[in-house]
CSV table of C-alpha atoms and ligand atoms in Angstrom, one decimal:
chain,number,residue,atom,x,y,z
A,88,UNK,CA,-94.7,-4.6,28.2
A,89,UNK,CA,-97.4,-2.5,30.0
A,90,UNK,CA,-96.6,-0.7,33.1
A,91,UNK,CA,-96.6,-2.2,36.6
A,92,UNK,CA,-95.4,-2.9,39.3
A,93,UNK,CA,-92.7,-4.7,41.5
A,94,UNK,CA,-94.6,-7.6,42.5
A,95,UNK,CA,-96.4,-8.0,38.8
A,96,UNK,CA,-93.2,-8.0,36.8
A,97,UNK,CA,-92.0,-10.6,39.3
A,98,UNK,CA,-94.9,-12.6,39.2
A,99,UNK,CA,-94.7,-12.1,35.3
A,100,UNK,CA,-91.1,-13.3,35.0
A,101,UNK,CA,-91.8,-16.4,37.9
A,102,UNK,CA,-94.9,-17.4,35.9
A,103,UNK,CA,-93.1,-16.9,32.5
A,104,UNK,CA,-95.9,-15.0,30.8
A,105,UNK,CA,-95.0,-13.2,27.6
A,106,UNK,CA,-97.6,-10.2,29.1
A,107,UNK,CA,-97.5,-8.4,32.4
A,108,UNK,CA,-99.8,-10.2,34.6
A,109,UNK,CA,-102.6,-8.1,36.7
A,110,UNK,CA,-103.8,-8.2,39.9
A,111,UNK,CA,-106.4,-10.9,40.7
A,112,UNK,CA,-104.9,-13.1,37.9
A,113,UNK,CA,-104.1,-16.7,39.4
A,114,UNK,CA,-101.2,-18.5,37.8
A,115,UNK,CA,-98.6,-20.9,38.5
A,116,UNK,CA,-95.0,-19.7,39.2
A,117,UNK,CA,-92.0,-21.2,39.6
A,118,UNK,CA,-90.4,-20.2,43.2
A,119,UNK,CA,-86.3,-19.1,43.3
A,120,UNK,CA,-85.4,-20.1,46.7
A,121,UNK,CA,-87.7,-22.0,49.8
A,122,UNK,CA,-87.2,-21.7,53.5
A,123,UNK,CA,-88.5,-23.8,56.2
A,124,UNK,CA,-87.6,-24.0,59.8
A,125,UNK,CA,-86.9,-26.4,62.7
A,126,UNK,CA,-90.5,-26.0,63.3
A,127,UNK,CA,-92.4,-25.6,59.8
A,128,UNK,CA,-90.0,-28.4,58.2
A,129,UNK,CA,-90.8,-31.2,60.1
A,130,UNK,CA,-94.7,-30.4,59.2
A,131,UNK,CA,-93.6,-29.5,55.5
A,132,UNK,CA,-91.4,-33.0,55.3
A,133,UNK,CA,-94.9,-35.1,56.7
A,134,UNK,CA,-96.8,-33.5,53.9
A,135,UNK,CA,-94.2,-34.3,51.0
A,136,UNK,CA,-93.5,-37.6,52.2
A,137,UNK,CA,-98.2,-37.9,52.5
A,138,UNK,CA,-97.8,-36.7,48.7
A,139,UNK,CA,-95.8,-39.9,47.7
A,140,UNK,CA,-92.9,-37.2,46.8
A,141,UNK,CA,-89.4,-39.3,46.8
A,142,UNK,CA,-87.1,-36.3,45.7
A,143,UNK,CA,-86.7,-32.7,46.3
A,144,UNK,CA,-87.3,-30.4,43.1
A,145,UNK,CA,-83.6,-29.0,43.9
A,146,UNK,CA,-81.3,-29.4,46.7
A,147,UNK,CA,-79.9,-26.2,45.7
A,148,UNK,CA,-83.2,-23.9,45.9
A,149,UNK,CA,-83.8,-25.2,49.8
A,150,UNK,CA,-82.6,-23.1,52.6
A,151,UNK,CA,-83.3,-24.9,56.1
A,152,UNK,CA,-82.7,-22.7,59.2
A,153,UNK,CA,-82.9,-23.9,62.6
A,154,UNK,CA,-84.3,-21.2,65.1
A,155,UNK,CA,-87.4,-21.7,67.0
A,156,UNK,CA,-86.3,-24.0,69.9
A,157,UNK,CA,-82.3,-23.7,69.7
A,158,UNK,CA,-80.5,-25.5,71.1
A,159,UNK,CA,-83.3,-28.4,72.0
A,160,UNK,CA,-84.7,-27.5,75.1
A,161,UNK,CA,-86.6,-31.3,75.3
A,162,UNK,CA,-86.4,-34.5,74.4
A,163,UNK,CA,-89.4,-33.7,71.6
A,164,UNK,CA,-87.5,-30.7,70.3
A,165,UNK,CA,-84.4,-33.1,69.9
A,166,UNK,CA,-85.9,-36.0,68.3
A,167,UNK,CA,-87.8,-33.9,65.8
A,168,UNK,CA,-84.4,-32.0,65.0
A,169,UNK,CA,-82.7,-34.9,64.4
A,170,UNK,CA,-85.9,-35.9,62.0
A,171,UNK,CA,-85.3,-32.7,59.9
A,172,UNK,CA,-81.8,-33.2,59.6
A,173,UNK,CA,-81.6,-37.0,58.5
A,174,UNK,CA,-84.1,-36.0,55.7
A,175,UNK,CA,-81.9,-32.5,54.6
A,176,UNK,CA,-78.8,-34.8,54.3
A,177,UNK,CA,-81.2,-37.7,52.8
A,178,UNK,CA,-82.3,-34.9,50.1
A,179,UNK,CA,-78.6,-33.9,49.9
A,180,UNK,CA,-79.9,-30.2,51.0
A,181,UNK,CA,-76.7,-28.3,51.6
A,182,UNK,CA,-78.4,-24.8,52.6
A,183,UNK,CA,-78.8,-26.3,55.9
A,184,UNK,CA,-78.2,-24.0,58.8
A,185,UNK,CA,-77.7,-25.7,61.9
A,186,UNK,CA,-78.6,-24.3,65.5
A,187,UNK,CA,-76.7,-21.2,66.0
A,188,UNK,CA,-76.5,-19.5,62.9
A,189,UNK,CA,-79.7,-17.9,63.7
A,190,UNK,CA,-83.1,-16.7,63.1
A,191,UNK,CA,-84.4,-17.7,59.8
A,192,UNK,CA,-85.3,-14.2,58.4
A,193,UNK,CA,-82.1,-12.9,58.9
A,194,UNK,CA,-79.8,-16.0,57.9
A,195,UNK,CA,-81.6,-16.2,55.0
A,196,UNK,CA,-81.2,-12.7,53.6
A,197,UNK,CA,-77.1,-13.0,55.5
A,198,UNK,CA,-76.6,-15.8,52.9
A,199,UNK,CA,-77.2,-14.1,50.0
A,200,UNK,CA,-81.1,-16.1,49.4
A,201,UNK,CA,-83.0,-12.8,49.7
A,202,UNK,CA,-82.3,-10.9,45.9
A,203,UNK,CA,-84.1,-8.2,43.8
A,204,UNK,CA,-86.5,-9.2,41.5
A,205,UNK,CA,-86.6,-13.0,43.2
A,206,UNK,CA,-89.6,-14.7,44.0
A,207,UNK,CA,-89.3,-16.1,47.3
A,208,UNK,CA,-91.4,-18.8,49.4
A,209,UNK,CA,-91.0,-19.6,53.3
A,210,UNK,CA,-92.9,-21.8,55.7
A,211,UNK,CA,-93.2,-18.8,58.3
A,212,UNK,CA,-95.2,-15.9,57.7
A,213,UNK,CA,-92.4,-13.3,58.3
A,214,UNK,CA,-91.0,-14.1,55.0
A,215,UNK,CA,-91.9,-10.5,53.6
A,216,UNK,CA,-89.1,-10.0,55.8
A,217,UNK,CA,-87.3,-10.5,52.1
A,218,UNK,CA,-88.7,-7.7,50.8
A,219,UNK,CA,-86.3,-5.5,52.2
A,220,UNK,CA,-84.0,-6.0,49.7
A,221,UNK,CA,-86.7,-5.9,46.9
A,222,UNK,CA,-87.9,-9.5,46.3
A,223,UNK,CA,-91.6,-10.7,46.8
A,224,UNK,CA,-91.3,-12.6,50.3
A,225,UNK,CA,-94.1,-14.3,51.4
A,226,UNK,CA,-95.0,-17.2,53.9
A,227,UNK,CA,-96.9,-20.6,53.3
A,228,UNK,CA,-98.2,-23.3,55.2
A,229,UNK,CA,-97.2,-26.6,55.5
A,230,UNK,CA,-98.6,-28.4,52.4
A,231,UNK,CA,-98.2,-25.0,49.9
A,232,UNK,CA,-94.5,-26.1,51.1
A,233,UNK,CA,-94.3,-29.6,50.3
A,234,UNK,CA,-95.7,-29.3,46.8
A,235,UNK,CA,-92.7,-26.7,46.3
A,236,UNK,CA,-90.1,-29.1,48.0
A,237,UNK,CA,-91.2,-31.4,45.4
A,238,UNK,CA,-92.3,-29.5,41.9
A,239,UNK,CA,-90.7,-25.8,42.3
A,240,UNK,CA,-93.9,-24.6,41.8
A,241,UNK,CA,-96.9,-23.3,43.6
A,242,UNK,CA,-100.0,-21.0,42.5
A,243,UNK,CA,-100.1,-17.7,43.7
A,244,UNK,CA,-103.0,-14.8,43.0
A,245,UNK,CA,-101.1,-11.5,41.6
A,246,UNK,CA,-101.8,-9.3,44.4
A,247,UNK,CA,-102.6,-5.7,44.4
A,248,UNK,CA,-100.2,-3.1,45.9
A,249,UNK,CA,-100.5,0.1,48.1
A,250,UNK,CA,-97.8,2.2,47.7
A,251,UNK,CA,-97.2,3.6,51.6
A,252,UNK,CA,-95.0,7.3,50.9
A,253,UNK,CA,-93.4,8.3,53.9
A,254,UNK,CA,-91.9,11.7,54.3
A,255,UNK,CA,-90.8,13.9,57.2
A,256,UNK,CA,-87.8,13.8,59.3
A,257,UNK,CA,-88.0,11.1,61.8
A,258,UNK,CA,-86.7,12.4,65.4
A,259,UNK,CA,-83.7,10.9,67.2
A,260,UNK,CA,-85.6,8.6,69.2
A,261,UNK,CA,-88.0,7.0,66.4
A,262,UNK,CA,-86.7,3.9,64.4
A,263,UNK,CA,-88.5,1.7,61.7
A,264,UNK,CA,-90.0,-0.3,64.8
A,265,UNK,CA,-91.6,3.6,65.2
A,266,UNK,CA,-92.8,3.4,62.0
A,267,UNK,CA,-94.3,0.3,61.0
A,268,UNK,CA,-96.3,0.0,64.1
A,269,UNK,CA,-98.1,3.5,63.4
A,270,UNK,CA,-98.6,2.5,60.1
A,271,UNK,CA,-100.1,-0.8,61.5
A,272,UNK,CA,-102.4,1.2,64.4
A,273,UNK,CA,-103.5,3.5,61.5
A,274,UNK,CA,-104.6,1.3,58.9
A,275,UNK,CA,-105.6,-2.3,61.5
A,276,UNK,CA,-104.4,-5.8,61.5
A,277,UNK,CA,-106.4,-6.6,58.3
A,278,UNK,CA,-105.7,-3.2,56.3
A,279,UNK,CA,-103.3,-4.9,54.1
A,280,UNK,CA,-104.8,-8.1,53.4
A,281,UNK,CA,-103.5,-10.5,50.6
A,282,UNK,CA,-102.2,-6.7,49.3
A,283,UNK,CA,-98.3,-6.1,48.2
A,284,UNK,CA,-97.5,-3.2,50.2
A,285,UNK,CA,-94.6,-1.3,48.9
A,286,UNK,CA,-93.0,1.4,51.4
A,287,UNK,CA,-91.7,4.4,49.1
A,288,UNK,CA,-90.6,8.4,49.7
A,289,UNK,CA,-87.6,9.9,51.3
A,290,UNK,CA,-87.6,8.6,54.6
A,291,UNK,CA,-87.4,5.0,53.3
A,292,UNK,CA,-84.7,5.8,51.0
A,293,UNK,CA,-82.6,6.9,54.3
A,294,UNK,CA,-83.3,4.1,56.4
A,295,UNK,CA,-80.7,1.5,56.3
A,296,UNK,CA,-81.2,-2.4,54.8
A,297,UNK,CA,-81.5,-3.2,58.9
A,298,UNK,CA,-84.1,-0.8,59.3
A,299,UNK,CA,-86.1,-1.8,55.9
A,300,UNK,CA,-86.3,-5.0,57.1
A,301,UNK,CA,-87.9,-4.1,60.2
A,302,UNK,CA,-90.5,-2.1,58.6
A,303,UNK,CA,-90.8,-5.4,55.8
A,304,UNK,CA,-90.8,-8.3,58.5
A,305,UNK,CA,-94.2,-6.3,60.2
A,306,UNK,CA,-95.9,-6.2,56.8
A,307,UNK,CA,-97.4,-9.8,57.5
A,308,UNK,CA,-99.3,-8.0,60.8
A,309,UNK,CA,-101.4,-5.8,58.8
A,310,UNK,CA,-102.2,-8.8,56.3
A,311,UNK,CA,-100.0,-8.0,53.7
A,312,UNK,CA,-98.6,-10.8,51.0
A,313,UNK,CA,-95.4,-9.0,50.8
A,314,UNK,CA,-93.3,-5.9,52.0
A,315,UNK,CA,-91.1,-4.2,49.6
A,316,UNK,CA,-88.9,-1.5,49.6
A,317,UNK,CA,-87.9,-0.9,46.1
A,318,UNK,CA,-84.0,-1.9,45.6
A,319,UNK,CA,-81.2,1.0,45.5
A,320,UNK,CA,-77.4,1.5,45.3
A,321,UNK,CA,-77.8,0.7,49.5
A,322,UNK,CA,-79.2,-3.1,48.5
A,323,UNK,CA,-76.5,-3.7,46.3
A,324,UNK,CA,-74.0,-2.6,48.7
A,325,UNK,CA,-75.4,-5.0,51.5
A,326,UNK,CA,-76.0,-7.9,49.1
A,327,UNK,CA,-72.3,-7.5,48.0
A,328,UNK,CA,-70.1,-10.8,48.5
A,329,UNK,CA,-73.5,-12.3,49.4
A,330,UNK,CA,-75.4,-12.5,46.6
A,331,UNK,CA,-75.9,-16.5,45.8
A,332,UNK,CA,-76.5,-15.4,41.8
A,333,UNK,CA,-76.8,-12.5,39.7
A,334,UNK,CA,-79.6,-10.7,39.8
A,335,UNK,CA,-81.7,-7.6,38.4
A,336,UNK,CA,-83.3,-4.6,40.3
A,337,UNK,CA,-86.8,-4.6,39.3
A,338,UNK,CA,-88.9,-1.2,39.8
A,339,UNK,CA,-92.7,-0.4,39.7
A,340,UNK,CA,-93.5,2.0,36.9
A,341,UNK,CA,-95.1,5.5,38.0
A,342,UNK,CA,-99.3,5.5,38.3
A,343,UNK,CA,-99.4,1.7,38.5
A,344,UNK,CA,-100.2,1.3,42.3
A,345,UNK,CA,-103.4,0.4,42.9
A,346,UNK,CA,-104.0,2.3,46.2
A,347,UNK,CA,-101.8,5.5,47.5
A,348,UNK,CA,-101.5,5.9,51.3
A,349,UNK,CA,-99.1,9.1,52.8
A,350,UNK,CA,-97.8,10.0,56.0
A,351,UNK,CA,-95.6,12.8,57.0
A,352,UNK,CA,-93.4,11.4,60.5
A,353,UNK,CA,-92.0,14.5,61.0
A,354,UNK,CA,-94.1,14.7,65.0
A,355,UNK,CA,-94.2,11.2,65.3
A,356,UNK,CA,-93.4,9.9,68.6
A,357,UNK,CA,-91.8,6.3,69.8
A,358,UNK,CA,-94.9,4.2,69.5
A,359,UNK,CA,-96.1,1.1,71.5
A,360,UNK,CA,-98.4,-1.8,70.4
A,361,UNK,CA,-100.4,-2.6,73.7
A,362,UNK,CA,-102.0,-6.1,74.6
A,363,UNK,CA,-103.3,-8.4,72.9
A,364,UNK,CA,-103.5,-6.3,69.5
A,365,UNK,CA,-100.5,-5.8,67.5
A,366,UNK,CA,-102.6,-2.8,65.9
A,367,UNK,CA,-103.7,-1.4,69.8
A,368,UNK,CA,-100.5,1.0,68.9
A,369,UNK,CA,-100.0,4.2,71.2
A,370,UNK,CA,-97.6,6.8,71.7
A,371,UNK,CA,-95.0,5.4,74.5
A,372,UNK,CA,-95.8,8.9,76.4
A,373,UNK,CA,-99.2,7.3,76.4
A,374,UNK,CA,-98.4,4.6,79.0
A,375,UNK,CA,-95.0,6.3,80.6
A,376,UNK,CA,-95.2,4.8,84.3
A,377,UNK,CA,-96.5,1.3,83.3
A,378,UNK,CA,-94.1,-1.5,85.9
A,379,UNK,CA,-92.3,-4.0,83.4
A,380,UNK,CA,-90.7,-7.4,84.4
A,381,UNK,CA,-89.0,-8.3,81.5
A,382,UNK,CA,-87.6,-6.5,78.5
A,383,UNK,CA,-86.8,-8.5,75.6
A,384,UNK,CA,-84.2,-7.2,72.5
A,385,UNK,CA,-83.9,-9.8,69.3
A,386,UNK,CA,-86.0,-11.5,67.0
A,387,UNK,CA,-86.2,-11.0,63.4
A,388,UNK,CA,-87.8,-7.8,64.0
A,389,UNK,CA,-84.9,-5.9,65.9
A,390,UNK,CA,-82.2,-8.2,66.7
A,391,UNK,CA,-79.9,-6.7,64.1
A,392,UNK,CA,-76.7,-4.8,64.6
A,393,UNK,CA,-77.7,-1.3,64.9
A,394,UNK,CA,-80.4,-2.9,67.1
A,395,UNK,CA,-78.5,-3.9,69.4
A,396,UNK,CA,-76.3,-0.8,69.5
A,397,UNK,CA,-78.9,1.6,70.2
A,398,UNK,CA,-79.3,-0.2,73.2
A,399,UNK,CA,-75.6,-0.4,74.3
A,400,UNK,CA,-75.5,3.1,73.7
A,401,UNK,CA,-78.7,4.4,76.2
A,402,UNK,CA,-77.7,1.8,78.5
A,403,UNK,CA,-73.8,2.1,78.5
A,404,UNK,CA,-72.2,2.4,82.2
A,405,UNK,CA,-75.5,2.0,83.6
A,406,UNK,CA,-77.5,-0.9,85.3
A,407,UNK,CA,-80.6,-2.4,84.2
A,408,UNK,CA,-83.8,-2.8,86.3
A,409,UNK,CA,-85.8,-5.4,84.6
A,410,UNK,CA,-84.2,-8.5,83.5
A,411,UNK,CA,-83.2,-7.8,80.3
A,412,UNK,CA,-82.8,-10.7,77.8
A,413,UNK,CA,-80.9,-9.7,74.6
A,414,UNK,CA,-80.9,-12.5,71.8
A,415,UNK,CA,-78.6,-11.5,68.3
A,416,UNK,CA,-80.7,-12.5,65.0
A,417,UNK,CA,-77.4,-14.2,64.2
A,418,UNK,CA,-74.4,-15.4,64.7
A,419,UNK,CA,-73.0,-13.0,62.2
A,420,UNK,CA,-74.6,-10.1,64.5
A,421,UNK,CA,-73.6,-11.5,67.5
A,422,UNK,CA,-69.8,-11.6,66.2
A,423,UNK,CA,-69.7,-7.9,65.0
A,424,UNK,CA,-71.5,-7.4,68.5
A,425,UNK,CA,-68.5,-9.0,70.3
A,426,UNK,CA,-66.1,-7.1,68.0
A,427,UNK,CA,-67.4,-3.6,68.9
A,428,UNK,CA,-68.1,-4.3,72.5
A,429,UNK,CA,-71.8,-4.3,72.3
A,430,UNK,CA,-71.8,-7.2,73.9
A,431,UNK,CA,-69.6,-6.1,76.8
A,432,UNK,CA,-71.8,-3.1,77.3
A,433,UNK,CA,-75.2,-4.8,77.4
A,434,UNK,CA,-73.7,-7.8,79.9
A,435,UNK,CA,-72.0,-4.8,81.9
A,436,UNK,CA,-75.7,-3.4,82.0
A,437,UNK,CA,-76.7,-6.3,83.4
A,438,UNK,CA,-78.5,-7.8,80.4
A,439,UNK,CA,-78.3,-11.6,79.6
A,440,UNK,CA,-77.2,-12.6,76.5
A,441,UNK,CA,-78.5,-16.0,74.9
A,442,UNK,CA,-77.6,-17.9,71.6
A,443,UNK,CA,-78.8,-16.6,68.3
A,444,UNK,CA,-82.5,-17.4,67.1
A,445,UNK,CA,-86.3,-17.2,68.3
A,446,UNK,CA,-85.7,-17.2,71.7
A,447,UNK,CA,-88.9,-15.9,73.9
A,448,UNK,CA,-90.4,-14.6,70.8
A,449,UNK,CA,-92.7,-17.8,70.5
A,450,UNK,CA,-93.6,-18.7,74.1
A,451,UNK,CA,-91.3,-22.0,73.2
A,452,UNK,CA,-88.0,-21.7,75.0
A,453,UNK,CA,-85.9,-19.4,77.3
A,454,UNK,CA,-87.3,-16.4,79.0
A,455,UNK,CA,-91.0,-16.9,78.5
A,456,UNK,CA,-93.3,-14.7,80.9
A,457,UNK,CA,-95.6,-16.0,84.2
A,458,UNK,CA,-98.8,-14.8,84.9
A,459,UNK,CA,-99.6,-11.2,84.1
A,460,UNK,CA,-96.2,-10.2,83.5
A,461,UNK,CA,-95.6,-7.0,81.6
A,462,UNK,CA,-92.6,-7.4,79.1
A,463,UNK,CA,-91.4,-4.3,76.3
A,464,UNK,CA,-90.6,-6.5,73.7
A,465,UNK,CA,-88.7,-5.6,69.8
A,466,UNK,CA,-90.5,-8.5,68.5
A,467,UNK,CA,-93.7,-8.7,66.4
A,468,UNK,CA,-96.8,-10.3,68.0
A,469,UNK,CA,-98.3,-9.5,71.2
A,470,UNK,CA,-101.8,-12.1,71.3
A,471,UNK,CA,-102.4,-14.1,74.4
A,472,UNK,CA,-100.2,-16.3,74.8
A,473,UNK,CA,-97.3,-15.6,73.0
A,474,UNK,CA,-94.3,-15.7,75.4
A,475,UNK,CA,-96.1,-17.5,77.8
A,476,UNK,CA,-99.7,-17.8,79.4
A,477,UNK,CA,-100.6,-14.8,80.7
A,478,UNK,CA,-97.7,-12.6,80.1
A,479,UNK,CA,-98.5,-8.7,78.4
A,480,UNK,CA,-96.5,-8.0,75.5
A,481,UNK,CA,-95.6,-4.6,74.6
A,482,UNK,CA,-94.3,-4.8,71.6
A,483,UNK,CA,-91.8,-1.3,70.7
A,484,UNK,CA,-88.1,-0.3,69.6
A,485,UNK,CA,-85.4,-1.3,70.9
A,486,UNK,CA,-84.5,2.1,72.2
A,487,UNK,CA,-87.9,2.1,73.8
A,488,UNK,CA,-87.2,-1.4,75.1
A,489,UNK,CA,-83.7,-0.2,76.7
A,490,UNK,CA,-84.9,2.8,78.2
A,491,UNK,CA,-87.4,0.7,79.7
A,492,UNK,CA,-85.0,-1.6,81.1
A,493,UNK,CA,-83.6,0.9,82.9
A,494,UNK,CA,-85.7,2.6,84.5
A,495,UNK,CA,-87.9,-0.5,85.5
A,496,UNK,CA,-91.0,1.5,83.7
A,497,UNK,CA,-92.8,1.7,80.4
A,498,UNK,CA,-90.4,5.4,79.3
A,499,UNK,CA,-89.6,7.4,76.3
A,500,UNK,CA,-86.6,6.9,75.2
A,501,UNK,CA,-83.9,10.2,75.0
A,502,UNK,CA,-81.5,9.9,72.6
A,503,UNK,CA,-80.1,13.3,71.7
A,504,UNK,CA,-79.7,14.0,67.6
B,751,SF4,FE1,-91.1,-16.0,64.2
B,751,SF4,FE2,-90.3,-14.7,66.4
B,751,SF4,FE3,-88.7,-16.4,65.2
B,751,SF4,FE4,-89.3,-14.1,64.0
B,751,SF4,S1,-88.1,-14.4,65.9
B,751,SF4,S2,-89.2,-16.2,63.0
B,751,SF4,S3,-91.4,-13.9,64.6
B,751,SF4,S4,-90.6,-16.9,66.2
């Protein structure tokens, strides 16, 4: 077979063409695993049922999280919840992941869905979340969902890839959040449109599964089709005792990317994507001063583990000055979190602590903002609207967000090496 890379030999195996496929090339592949939401299901469900479709493709291959309004905040929320899970027990769904497990992006890698080489489909477009651990993860609408829920199958163009090199040594107080939204400032909201990108060089190799995913899930805010960090000894050690099936590493081949992009982070500083653009990125020093309401740490951006621990640790035997809202991605986080006294630290801080999933992140449940409220949020989108009418999103780390919460200011985080 030719060279190529990740996301054509994937494409190539999915579509089960005898040649490597090229970019541009539209063809029909057969998907490995689906997600869909509280939210996005009940859409996806209308739209098979609008088809005529009687019976899922396979029970098996359907992952249904519920995240975005957990537990039911209204009677709307409820009634539609108990749609979605009459229809996954109708279908005899088993991946079904009632309220509390936790946000879709990181219960479905937790379970063992989100494998190398796998070619993988959810109604949410933070699925290139999945790419972390060297899959093609990418997010569909509601109908793109429904023909999958009933056939397996969807049609897909074979995107193009940027390789993104990254090199340097990243300082104490920078993170993958850091990262990804420089790389977002520098190349705009559209500079990765319907492109693979894959992240590559040294400094990806050191960051941790945690950390690729964070850099992955923001992929979809440049326009990307998928994020992927190409798999290592590190994904199989996280996917171990998870894994749902054997699976295959799959690598791209050197000189097939279609477009090269470098950066060296070796001065970069912790970065800050300013209202209402998730691409308005600035340094943090930038803006040091600005008065902040609410700070908010979760999501499936940064509401992993060492997420949450680089909070506990800047704001151990201290006192917050904005509210603080911290919301696990999981319920698997949020026990390890218990387990090593993060979550004593943080409620010690003063921080609130609320069940696993979306939380604020939507502007659909607990701790949305008023009227020109400034929040430092980890999550990923900052347009108007999105925690609430009329709130500011600043969207930076989660060191950034916890030095902010205790100083009651927009601040640079100092965390020593
Ligand atoms: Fe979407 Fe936010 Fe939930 Fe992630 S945490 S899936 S970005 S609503």
């Amino acid at each position: 077979m030719a060279t190529g890379t990740i996301s054509q030999k994937i494409f190539s195996r999915a579509s089960g063409s005898a040649n490597l496929v090229e970019p541009g090339e539209i063809l029909e592949a057969g998907v490995d695993y689906v997600m869909s939401h509280d939210g996005t299901s009940v859409l996806a469900i209308k739209a098979f049922q609008e088809m005529g479709s009687e019976k899922v493709w396979d029970p098996e291959r359907i992952v249904i999280p519920f995240d975005h309004i957990v537990p039911a905040n209204n009677e709307t929320a409820a009634e539609l919840q108990k749609d979605v899970r009459a229809w996954a027990k109708e279908q005899k769904i088993s991946n079904f992941f009632d309220c509390g497990f936790g946000v879709c992006h990181q219960v479905f890698p937790e379970q063992g869905f989100a494998l190398p080489g796998l070619l993988l489909v959810g109604a949410d477009s933070h699925s290139c979340t999945y790419g972390a651990l060297g899959a093609f993860g990418t997010g569909v609408g509601a109908t793109d969902m429904a023909e999958i829920y009933s056939r397996g199958r969807l049609w897909f163009k074979v995107p193009e890839t940027i390789a993104v090199r990254v090199s340097g040594r990243l300082r104490p107080n920078v993170s993958a959040k850091d990262i990804a939204l420089m790389i977002i400032g520098t190349l705009g909201a559209d500079g990765a449109t319907y492109k693979a990108v894959e992240y590559i060089g040294p400094v990806i190799e050191d960051l941790s599964i945690s950390g690729r995913m964070t850099l992955c899930n923001l992929g979809v805010e440049m326009g990307a089709k998928a994020a992927i960090v190409p798999p290592d000894k590190k994904t199989d050690v996280w996917l171990a005792g998870r894994a749902r099936q054997p699976y295959k590493q799959v690598h791209s081949d050197p000189g097939s990317y279609d477009y090269e992009y470098e950066y060296d982070i070796t001065d970069l500083e912790p970065q800050v994507a300013v209202p209402y653009r998730v691409d308005n990125v600035r340094p943090v020093s930038e803006l040091d001063g600005l008065e902040v309401d609410q700070v908010f740490i979760g999501t499936c951006t940064n509401g992993r583990l060492e997420d949450l621990a680089v909070a506990a640790r800047i704001l151990k035997g201290k006192r917050v000055i904005a509210r603080t809202l911290v919301i696990p991605a999981s319920r698997e986080v949020l026990l390890a979190a218990l387990q090593c006294g993060i979550i004593q630290t943080l409620v010690e801080a003063g921080a609130m602590i609320g069940p696993p999933g979306c939380g604020p992140c939507l502007g659909a449940h607990m701790g949305v903002l008023a009227e020109g409220e400034v929040c430092v949020s980890t999550s990923n989108r900052n347009f108007p609207g999105r925690m609430g009418k009329g709130g500011l999103v600043y969207l930076a780390s989660p060191a950034t967000a916890a030095a902010s919460a205790l100083s009651g200011y927009l601040v640079v985080p100092e965390i020593s090496g």
